[in-house]
Coordinates of N, CA and C and ligand atoms in Angstrom, one line a residue:
M1 N -105.6 215.6 -56.1 CA -106.7 214.8 -55.6 C -107.5 215.3 -54.6
F2 N -108.8 215.3 -54.4 CA -109.6 215.7 -53.5 C -109.9 215.0 -52.1
V3 N -109.5 215.7 -51.3 CA -109.9 214.9 -49.9 C -110.8 215.4 -49.1
L4 N -112.0 214.8 -49.1 CA -113.0 215.5 -48.0 C -112.9 214.7 -46.8
V5 N -112.9 215.5 -45.6 CA -113.1 215.0 -44.4 C -114.1 215.0 -43.6
N6 N -115.0 213.8 -43.6 CA -116.3 214.0 -42.9 C -116.1 213.7 -41.6
L7 N -116.6 214.8 -40.8 CA -116.6 214.8 -39.1 C -117.7 213.8 -38.7
K8 N -119.1 213.3 -39.7 CA -119.8 212.5 -39.2 C -120.2 213.3 -37.8
T9 N -120.7 212.3 -36.9 CA -121.1 213.1 -35.2 C -120.0 212.6 -34.3
Y10 N -118.8 212.6 -34.6 CA -117.7 212.3 -33.9 C -117.8 213.4 -33.1
P11 N -117.2 213.0 -31.8 CA -117.0 213.9 -30.5 C -115.8 214.8 -30.7
C12 N -115.3 215.1 -32.2 CA -114.1 215.8 -32.3 C -114.4 217.5 -32.1
D13 N -113.4 218.4 -32.2 CA -113.7 219.5 -32.2 C -113.5 220.1 -33.4
P14 N -114.8 220.4 -34.2 CA -114.8 220.8 -35.8 C -113.9 221.9 -36.3
I15 N -113.9 222.8 -35.2 CA -113.4 224.1 -35.5 C -111.6 223.7 -35.4
A16 N -111.2 223.0 -34.8 CA -109.6 222.7 -34.5 C -109.4 221.9 -35.9
I17 N -110.1 221.0 -36.2 CA -109.8 220.1 -37.4 C -110.1 221.1 -38.6
A18 N -111.0 221.6 -38.5 CA -111.3 222.8 -40.0 C -110.0 223.3 -40.0
E19 N -109.5 224.0 -39.1 CA -108.2 224.9 -39.1 C -106.9 224.0 -39.5
A20 N -106.9 223.0 -38.9 CA -105.9 222.1 -39.4 C -106.1 221.7 -41.1
V21 N -107.2 221.3 -41.2 CA -107.7 220.9 -43.0 C -107.2 222.1 -43.7
R22 N -107.6 223.5 -43.3 CA -107.4 224.8 -43.8 C -105.8 224.9 -44.0
D23 N -105.1 224.7 -43.1 CA -103.7 224.7 -43.1 C -102.9 223.8 -43.9
V24 N -103.1 222.7 -43.8 CA -102.4 221.6 -44.3 C -102.8 221.7 -46.0
N25 N -104.3 222.2 -46.2 CA -104.4 222.3 -47.6 C -103.3 223.3 -48.5
D26 N -103.2 224.4 -47.5 CA -102.4 225.5 -47.9 C -100.8 225.0 -48.4
T27 N -100.5 223.6 -47.7 CA -99.1 223.2 -48.3 C -99.2 222.3 -49.2
T28 N -100.1 221.9 -50.1 CA -100.4 221.1 -51.0 C -100.9 221.3 -52.1
D29 N -100.7 220.6 -53.1 CA -101.3 220.5 -54.4 C -102.8 220.0 -54.4
A30 N -102.9 218.9 -53.3 CA -104.4 218.5 -53.2 C -105.2 219.3 -52.8
R31 N -106.5 219.2 -52.6 CA -107.7 220.0 -52.6 C -108.5 219.2 -51.2
L32 N -108.4 220.0 -50.3 CA -108.7 219.3 -48.9 C -109.9 220.4 -48.7
A33 N -111.0 219.5 -47.9 CA -112.2 220.2 -47.5 C -112.6 219.3 -46.4
V34 N -113.5 219.9 -45.7 CA -114.4 219.2 -44.4 C -115.7 219.3 -44.3
A35 N -116.2 218.3 -44.1 CA -118.0 218.0 -44.1 C -118.4 217.8 -42.3
P36 N -118.5 219.4 -41.7 CA -118.9 219.0 -40.4 C -120.3 218.9 -40.3
Q37 N -121.0 219.0 -38.9 CA -122.3 218.5 -38.9 C -123.3 219.8 -39.3
A38 N -124.4 219.8 -39.4 CA -125.2 220.8 -40.2 C -124.8 222.1 -39.2
A39 N -125.1 221.8 -37.8 CA -125.0 223.0 -36.8 C -123.8 223.6 -36.7
H40 N -122.7 223.0 -37.2 CA -121.4 223.8 -37.1 C -120.8 224.1 -38.5
I41 N -121.7 224.1 -39.4 CA -121.1 224.6 -41.0 C -121.0 226.1 -40.9
E42 N -121.6 227.0 -40.2 CA -121.3 228.1 -40.1 C -119.8 228.6 -39.8
R43 N -119.9 227.9 -38.4 CA -118.5 228.5 -37.8 C -117.3 227.7 -38.3
V44 N -117.4 226.4 -38.8 CA -116.4 225.6 -39.6 C -115.9 226.7 -41.0
A45 N -117.1 227.1 -41.6 CA -116.7 227.8 -42.9 C -115.9 229.2 -42.4
E46 N -116.3 229.8 -41.3 CA -115.9 230.9 -40.9 C -114.2 230.8 -40.8
T47 N -113.5 229.7 -40.7 CA -112.4 229.3 -40.4 C -111.5 229.5 -41.9
G48 N -112.5 229.7 -43.0 CA -111.7 230.0 -44.2 C -111.6 228.4 -44.9
V49 N -111.7 227.4 -44.3 CA -111.8 226.2 -44.8 C -112.8 225.8 -45.9
E50 N -112.5 224.9 -47.2 CA -113.4 224.6 -47.9 C -114.5 223.8 -47.3
T51 N -115.8 224.2 -47.0 CA -116.9 223.4 -46.1 C -117.9 223.0 -47.0
W52 N -118.1 221.4 -46.7 CA -119.2 220.7 -47.1 C -120.3 220.5 -46.0
A53 N -121.7 220.3 -47.0 CA -122.9 219.9 -45.7 C -122.8 218.4 -45.8
Q54 N -123.0 217.6 -44.9 CA -123.2 215.9 -45.0 C -124.2 215.6 -45.9
H55 N -125.4 216.4 -45.7 CA -126.6 215.8 -46.5 C -127.3 217.1 -46.7
V56 N -128.1 217.0 -47.9 CA -129.4 218.1 -47.9 C -130.7 217.4 -48.2
D57 N -131.6 217.7 -47.8 CA -132.8 217.1 -48.1 C -133.6 217.4 -49.7
P58 N -134.2 216.6 -50.1 CA -135.1 216.9 -51.2 C -136.2 217.9 -51.1
I59 N -136.0 219.2 -50.7 CA -137.3 220.1 -50.2 C -137.0 221.6 -50.6
E60 N -137.9 222.3 -50.8 CA -137.9 223.6 -50.9 C -138.1 224.4 -49.5
Y61 N -138.1 225.8 -49.6 CA -138.6 226.3 -48.5 C -139.9 226.1 -48.1
G62 N -140.3 226.1 -46.6 CA -141.7 225.8 -46.3 C -141.6 224.9 -45.0
S63 N -143.0 224.1 -45.2 CA -143.0 223.4 -43.7 C -142.4 222.0 -43.5
N64 N -141.1 221.9 -43.5 CA -140.4 220.9 -43.5 C -139.4 220.7 -42.1
T65 N -140.3 220.5 -40.9 CA -139.6 220.4 -39.7 C -138.3 219.3 -39.8
G66 N -137.2 219.9 -39.1 CA -136.0 218.6 -39.1 C -135.3 218.3 -40.0
H67 N -135.6 219.1 -41.2 CA -134.7 218.8 -42.5 C -133.7 219.8 -42.7
T68 N -132.7 219.4 -43.7 CA -131.8 220.3 -43.9 C -132.0 221.0 -45.5
L69 N -132.4 222.3 -45.3 CA -132.5 222.9 -46.9 C -131.2 223.3 -47.6
A70 N -131.1 223.0 -48.7 CA -129.7 223.2 -49.3 C -129.4 224.8 -49.4
E71 N -130.4 225.6 -49.4 CA -130.1 227.3 -49.5 C -129.6 227.6 -47.9
T72 N -130.1 226.8 -46.9 CA -129.6 227.5 -45.8 C -128.2 227.1 -45.2
A73 N -127.7 225.8 -46.0 CA -126.4 225.2 -46.0 C -125.4 226.2 -46.6
A74 N -125.9 226.6 -47.8 CA -125.1 227.4 -48.7 C -124.9 228.8 -48.0
D75 N -125.9 229.4 -47.5 CA -126.1 230.8 -46.7 C -124.9 230.4 -45.8
A76 N -124.9 229.2 -44.6 CA -124.0 229.4 -44.0 C -122.7 229.1 -44.2
G77 N -122.4 229.1 -45.6 CA -121.2 228.8 -46.0 C -120.5 227.5 -46.8
A78 N -121.5 226.6 -46.6 CA -121.1 225.2 -47.5 C -121.1 225.6 -49.1
V79 N -120.3 224.9 -49.7 CA -119.8 225.0 -51.1 C -120.2 223.8 -51.7
G80 N -120.6 222.9 -51.0 CA -121.0 221.5 -51.5 C -121.5 220.6 -50.5
T81 N -121.8 219.3 -51.1 CA -122.6 218.5 -50.3 C -122.5 217.1 -50.7
L82 N -122.3 215.9 -49.7 CA -122.5 214.7 -49.8 C -124.0 214.6 -49.8
I83 N -124.5 213.5 -50.9 CA -126.0 213.2 -51.1 C -125.9 211.4 -50.8
N84 N -126.9 210.8 -50.0 CA -127.1 209.6 -50.0 C -125.8 208.7 -49.3
H85 N -125.1 209.6 -48.4 CA -124.1 208.8 -47.6 C -124.6 207.4 -47.1
S86 N -123.7 206.6 -47.0 CA -124.2 205.4 -46.4 C -124.8 205.2 -45.0
E87 N -124.5 206.3 -44.3 CA -125.2 206.3 -43.0 C -126.3 207.5 -43.0
R88 N -126.5 207.6 -44.3 CA -127.6 208.8 -44.4 C -128.6 208.6 -45.6
R89 N -128.8 207.1 -46.0 CA -129.4 206.8 -47.2 C -131.0 207.3 -47.8
L90 N -130.8 207.5 -49.2 CA -132.3 208.1 -49.6 C -132.8 207.2 -50.5
K91 N -133.9 207.1 -51.0 CA -134.5 206.9 -52.2 C -134.1 207.2 -53.3
L92 N -134.4 206.5 -54.3 CA -133.9 207.1 -55.6 C -134.4 208.5 -56.2
A93 N -135.8 208.5 -55.8 CA -136.4 209.7 -56.2 C -135.8 210.9 -55.2
D94 N -135.6 210.6 -54.2 CA -135.1 211.6 -53.1 C -133.6 212.2 -53.3
I95 N -132.7 211.0 -53.8 CA -131.4 211.5 -54.5 C -131.7 212.7 -55.6
D96 N -132.4 212.4 -56.2 CA -132.5 213.4 -57.4 C -133.3 214.5 -56.9
G97 N -134.0 214.5 -56.4 CA -134.8 215.5 -55.5 C -133.6 216.5 -54.8
A98 N -132.4 215.9 -54.0 CA -131.7 216.3 -53.3 C -130.6 216.9 -54.0
L99 N -130.4 216.2 -55.3 CA -129.2 217.0 -56.4 C -130.1 218.3 -57.0
R100 N -131.3 218.0 -57.2 CA -131.7 219.5 -57.6 C -131.9 220.5 -56.8
A101 N -132.3 220.0 -55.4 CA -132.2 221.1 -54.3 C -130.8 221.7 -54.2
A102 N -129.6 221.0 -54.3 CA -128.2 221.4 -54.3 C -127.8 222.4 -55.3
E103 N -128.3 221.8 -56.5 CA -128.2 222.6 -57.8 C -128.9 224.1 -57.7
R104 N -129.8 224.3 -57.1 CA -130.6 225.8 -56.9 C -129.9 226.5 -56.2
S105 N -128.9 225.9 -55.2 CA -127.9 226.9 -54.4 C -126.5 226.7 -54.8
D106 N -126.5 226.2 -55.9 CA -124.9 226.1 -56.5 C -123.9 225.4 -55.5
L107 N -124.6 224.5 -54.9 CA -123.6 223.5 -54.1 C -123.1 222.3 -55.1
E108 N -121.7 221.9 -55.0 CA -121.1 221.2 -55.7 C -121.8 219.8 -54.8
T109 N -122.0 218.7 -55.6 CA -122.3 217.5 -55.4 C -121.6 215.9 -55.5
I110 N -121.5 215.3 -54.3 CA -121.1 214.0 -54.4 C -122.1 213.0 -54.0
V111 N -122.7 212.1 -54.6 CA -123.4 211.1 -54.7 C -122.8 209.9 -54.2
C112 N -123.1 209.4 -52.6 CA -122.4 208.1 -52.2 C -123.2 206.9 -52.7
A113 N -122.5 205.9 -53.0 CA -122.9 204.5 -53.4 C -122.1 203.3 -53.0
N114 N -123.0 202.2 -52.7 CA -122.0 201.1 -51.9 C -121.4 200.2 -52.8
N115 N -121.6 200.5 -54.3 CA -121.1 199.2 -55.0 C -121.2 200.0 -56.6
P116 N -120.3 199.4 -57.5 CA -120.5 199.9 -58.9 C -121.9 200.0 -59.4
T117 N -122.5 199.1 -59.3 CA -123.8 199.2 -60.0 C -124.8 200.5 -59.6
Q118 N -124.7 200.8 -58.1 CA -125.3 202.0 -57.8 C -124.5 203.3 -58.2
V119 N -123.2 203.0 -58.6 CA -122.4 204.2 -58.9 C -122.6 204.5 -60.3
G120 N -123.3 203.8 -61.2 CA -123.8 203.9 -62.4 C -125.3 204.5 -62.2
A121 N -125.8 204.1 -61.5 CA -127.4 204.7 -61.2 C -127.0 206.2 -60.7
A122 N -126.5 206.3 -60.0 CA -126.0 207.8 -59.3 C -125.5 208.6 -60.4
A123 N -124.6 208.2 -61.3 CA -123.9 208.8 -62.2 C -125.1 209.5 -63.3
A124 N -126.1 208.6 -63.4 CA -127.2 209.1 -64.6 C -128.0 210.2 -63.8
L125 N -127.7 210.6 -62.5 CA -128.5 211.5 -62.2 C -127.9 213.0 -62.2
E126 N -126.5 213.0 -62.9 CA -125.7 213.9 -63.1 C -125.1 214.7 -62.0
P127 N -124.9 214.1 -61.0 CA -124.0 214.7 -59.9 C -122.4 215.2 -60.5
D128 N -121.8 216.1 -59.8 CA -120.7 216.4 -60.1 C -119.5 215.1 -59.9
A129 N -119.9 214.5 -58.9 CA -118.9 213.3 -58.6 C -119.9 212.0 -57.9
V130 N -119.3 210.9 -58.0 CA -120.0 209.7 -57.3 C -118.9 209.3 -56.4
A131 N -119.0 208.7 -55.0 CA -118.0 208.0 -54.3 C -118.6 206.8 -54.1
V132 N -117.7 205.7 -54.2 CA -118.1 204.3 -53.9 C -117.6 204.0 -52.3
E133 N -118.3 203.6 -51.3 CA -117.9 203.6 -50.0 C -118.7 202.2 -49.9
P134 N -117.9 200.9 -49.7 CA -118.5 199.6 -49.3 C -118.6 199.9 -47.9
P135 N -120.2 199.6 -47.1 CA -120.4 200.2 -45.9 C -119.4 199.1 -44.8
E136 N -119.2 197.9 -45.5 CA -118.5 196.9 -44.4 C -117.1 197.5 -44.0
L137 N -116.6 198.3 -44.9 CA -115.1 198.8 -44.7 C -115.4 200.3 -44.2
I138 N -116.5 200.3 -43.7 CA -116.2 201.9 -43.2 C -116.0 202.1 -41.6
G139 N -115.1 202.9 -41.3 CA -114.6 203.1 -39.9 C -114.0 201.8 -39.6
T140 N -113.1 200.9 -40.5 CA -112.4 199.7 -40.1 C -111.0 199.9 -40.1
G141 N -110.4 201.0 -40.8 CA -109.1 201.4 -41.0 C -108.5 200.5 -42.0
T142 N -109.2 199.6 -42.6 CA -108.8 198.6 -43.7 C -109.2 199.4 -45.0
P143 N -108.4 200.0 -45.7 CA -108.7 200.7 -47.2 C -109.4 200.3 -48.0
V144 N -110.3 200.4 -48.6 CA -111.1 200.0 -49.6 C -110.2 200.3 -51.0
S145 N -109.2 201.1 -51.1 CA -108.3 201.2 -52.1 C -107.4 199.8 -52.1
Q146 N -106.9 199.5 -51.1 CA -106.1 198.4 -50.9 C -106.8 197.0 -50.8
A147 N -107.9 197.0 -50.0 CA -108.6 195.8 -49.6 C -109.4 195.4 -50.9
D148 N -109.8 196.0 -51.7 CA -111.2 196.0 -52.5 C -110.9 196.7 -53.8
P149 N -109.4 196.5 -54.6 CA -109.5 197.5 -55.5 C -110.3 197.2 -56.7
D150 N -110.7 196.2 -56.8 CA -111.6 195.7 -57.9 C -113.0 196.8 -57.8
I151 N -113.4 196.7 -56.7 CA -114.8 197.7 -56.6 C -114.6 199.2 -57.2
V152 N -113.5 199.5 -56.6 CA -112.9 200.9 -57.1 C -112.6 200.9 -58.6
R153 N -112.0 200.0 -59.0 CA -112.0 200.1 -60.7 C -113.0 200.0 -61.3
D154 N -114.1 199.0 -60.6 CA -115.3 198.6 -61.4 C -116.2 200.1 -61.2
A155 N -116.2 200.7 -60.1 CA -116.8 202.1 -60.1 C -116.6 203.0 -61.0
V156 N -115.3 203.4 -61.2 CA -114.8 204.2 -62.2 C -115.2 203.7 -63.8
E157 N -115.2 202.3 -64.1 CA -115.7 202.0 -65.3 C -117.3 202.2 -65.3
A158 N -118.2 202.1 -64.4 CA -119.6 202.2 -64.3 C -120.0 203.7 -64.7
A159 N -119.1 204.3 -63.9 CA -119.3 205.9 -64.2 C -119.0 206.3 -65.3
E160 N -117.7 206.1 -65.8 CA -117.3 206.4 -67.4 C -118.0 206.1 -68.6
T161 N -119.0 204.9 -68.1 CA -119.7 204.3 -69.2 C -121.1 205.2 -69.2
V162 N -121.6 205.7 -68.0 CA -122.8 206.2 -68.2 C -122.6 207.7 -68.3
D163 N -121.5 208.1 -67.7 CA -121.3 209.8 -68.0 C -119.9 210.4 -67.6
P164 N -119.0 210.3 -68.7 CA -117.5 210.3 -68.4 C -117.2 211.7 -67.7
D165 N -118.3 212.8 -67.7 CA -118.0 213.8 -66.9 C -118.0 214.0 -65.5
V166 N -118.7 212.7 -64.8 CA -118.9 212.6 -63.5 C -117.8 212.1 -62.9
A167 N -117.0 212.8 -61.8 CA -115.8 212.4 -61.2 C -116.3 211.1 -60.4
V168 N -114.9 210.2 -60.2 CA -115.5 209.3 -59.0 C -114.6 209.3 -57.9
L169 N -115.1 209.2 -56.9 CA -114.3 209.2 -55.6 C -114.4 207.9 -55.0
C170 N -113.6 207.5 -53.8 CA -113.8 206.3 -53.1 C -113.5 206.6 -51.6
G171 N -114.2 206.1 -50.8 CA -114.0 206.0 -49.2 C -114.2 204.6 -48.5
A172 N -113.9 204.9 -47.3 CA -113.8 203.6 -46.3 C -112.4 203.2 -45.8
G173 N -112.1 203.2 -44.9 CA -110.7 202.7 -43.9 C -109.5 203.7 -44.6
I174 N -110.1 204.7 -45.4 CA -108.8 205.4 -45.7 C -107.8 206.3 -44.6
S175 N -106.7 205.9 -44.4 CA -106.1 206.8 -43.3 C -104.5 207.2 -43.7
T176 N -104.2 206.4 -44.7 CA -102.8 206.9 -45.0 C -102.4 207.4 -46.2
G177 N -101.1 208.2 -46.6 CA -100.9 208.6 -48.0 C -100.9 207.4 -48.8
D178 N -100.4 206.3 -48.5 CA -100.5 205.1 -49.4 C -101.9 204.9 -50.1
D179 N -103.0 205.1 -48.9 CA -104.1 204.7 -49.3 C -104.7 205.7 -50.3
V180 N -104.3 206.9 -50.3 CA -104.9 207.9 -51.2 C -104.2 207.6 -52.8
V181 N -102.8 207.3 -52.6 CA -102.0 207.0 -53.7 C -102.8 206.0 -54.4
S182 N -103.0 204.8 -53.6 CA -103.7 203.7 -54.4 C -104.9 204.0 -54.8
A183 N -105.7 204.8 -54.2 CA -106.9 205.4 -54.8 C -106.7 205.9 -56.2
S184 N -105.6 207.1 -56.0 CA -105.4 207.6 -57.4 C -104.9 206.9 -58.4
D185 N -104.2 205.8 -58.3 CA -103.8 204.8 -59.2 C -104.8 203.8 -59.8
L186 N -106.0 203.9 -58.9 CA -107.1 203.4 -59.5 C -108.0 203.8 -60.5
G187 N -107.6 205.3 -60.5 CA -108.4 205.9 -61.6 C -109.4 207.1 -60.7
T188 N -109.5 207.0 -59.4 CA -110.4 208.0 -58.6 C -109.7 209.4 -58.7
E189 N -110.6 210.5 -58.4 CA -110.1 211.8 -58.4 C -109.9 212.3 -56.9
G190 N -110.3 211.5 -55.9 CA -110.5 212.0 -54.6 C -111.0 211.0 -53.7
V191 N -110.8 211.1 -52.3 CA -111.3 210.3 -51.3 C -112.1 211.0 -50.1
L192 N -113.0 210.4 -49.7 CA -113.6 210.5 -48.5 C -113.1 209.7 -47.6
L193 N -113.0 210.6 -46.2 CA -112.4 209.6 -45.2 C -112.9 210.5 -43.8
A194 N -113.1 209.6 -42.7 CA -113.3 210.2 -41.6 C -112.7 210.0 -40.4
S195 N -112.6 208.8 -39.9 CA -112.3 208.3 -38.6 C -110.5 208.6 -38.6
G196 N -109.8 208.3 -39.7 CA -108.5 208.5 -39.8 C -108.1 209.9 -39.2
V197 N -108.8 210.9 -39.4 CA -108.9 212.3 -39.1 C -109.4 212.8 -37.8
A198 N -110.8 212.4 -37.8 CA -111.8 213.0 -36.6 C -111.3 212.3 -35.5
K199 N -111.1 210.9 -35.6 CA -110.6 210.3 -34.2 C -108.9 210.3 -33.8
A200 N -108.3 211.0 -34.8 CA -106.6 211.1 -34.6 C -106.4 211.7 -33.2
D201 N -105.3 211.4 -32.8 CA -104.8 212.1 -31.4 C -104.2 213.4 -32.1
D202 N -103.6 213.5 -33.1 CA -103.4 214.6 -33.8 C -103.8 214.7 -35.2
P203 N -104.8 215.5 -35.3 CA -105.3 215.3 -36.7 C -104.3 216.3 -37.9
T204 N -103.7 217.0 -37.4 CA -102.9 217.8 -38.3 C -101.7 216.8 -38.9
A205 N -101.0 216.1 -37.9 CA -100.1 215.1 -38.3 C -100.6 213.8 -39.2
A206 N -101.9 213.7 -38.9 CA -102.7 212.7 -39.9 C -103.1 213.1 -41.1
L207 N -103.3 214.5 -41.2 CA -103.6 215.1 -42.6 C -102.4 215.3 -43.4
E208 N -101.1 215.8 -42.6 CA -100.0 215.8 -43.3 C -99.6 214.5 -44.0
S209 N -99.7 213.5 -43.2 CA -99.0 212.0 -43.7 C -100.0 211.6 -45.1
L210 N -101.3 212.2 -45.2 CA -102.2 211.8 -46.0 C -102.0 212.2 -47.2
V211 N -101.5 213.8 -47.1 CA -101.1 214.3 -48.4 C -99.6 214.3 -49.0
E212 N -98.7 213.8 -47.8 CA -97.2 213.9 -48.2 C -96.9 213.2 -49.4
P213 N -97.4 212.0 -49.7 CA -96.9 211.2 -51.1 C -97.6 212.0 -52.5
L214 N -98.4 213.1 -52.1 CA -99.3 213.4 -53.7 C -98.4 214.7 -54.1
Ligands
G3P1 O1 -117.5 209.4 -45.7 C1 -116.4 209.0 -45.4 C2 -116.4 207.5 -44.5 O2 -117.9 207.2 -44.7 C3 -115.6 206.8 -44.4 O3 -115.3 206.6 -42.9 O4 -114.1 206.2 -41.2 O5 -113.9 204.7 -42.8 O6 -112.8 206.9 -43.2 P1 -113.9 206.1 -42.4

């Protein structure tokens, strides 16, 4: 299972969490990575942890004030990027453009979607993976894999129908190893999570408990 810890803009210590993710990654067969804010990518990547961008824009080098260029994220050490996170929505044409920008920089891609219908549309754009995240469950501690298993099952089916090569992940409310096991049982290849680690008193213990049953 792939476990991507999204730090959003939480007031956590990105380096301490990056080191915890790196160290727990070394103890498990699961693949752990962290997605810090753009300004922290370089320092986080220097810890040796697998580092992802939270977003890249559908742009090239040029006059794009305030944007995130895929090439710059990759130069800073990112190996992948989220696109169209629920908190950073893009229009369809811009999701496509961001995917092409990520491809130029050899960034692995996960396109986020609210529901199975959007998962199917996202899969048609040929990302490496799609992630279904019901917005109403994000940050609640109520895990999508247990609270709404049908949305995860339907997302897996929707992506499979469009392009069987596109992996499916799920996210929202995931915070325990049981949540991750449920996600795996539903056919996903990974989870996105944030508050369960970024807001934990002891991020290392939170990460250890997440991967313990895997
Ligand atoms: O990107 C993952 C995120 O949206 C899920 O947030 O806090 O529910 O784990 P959280």
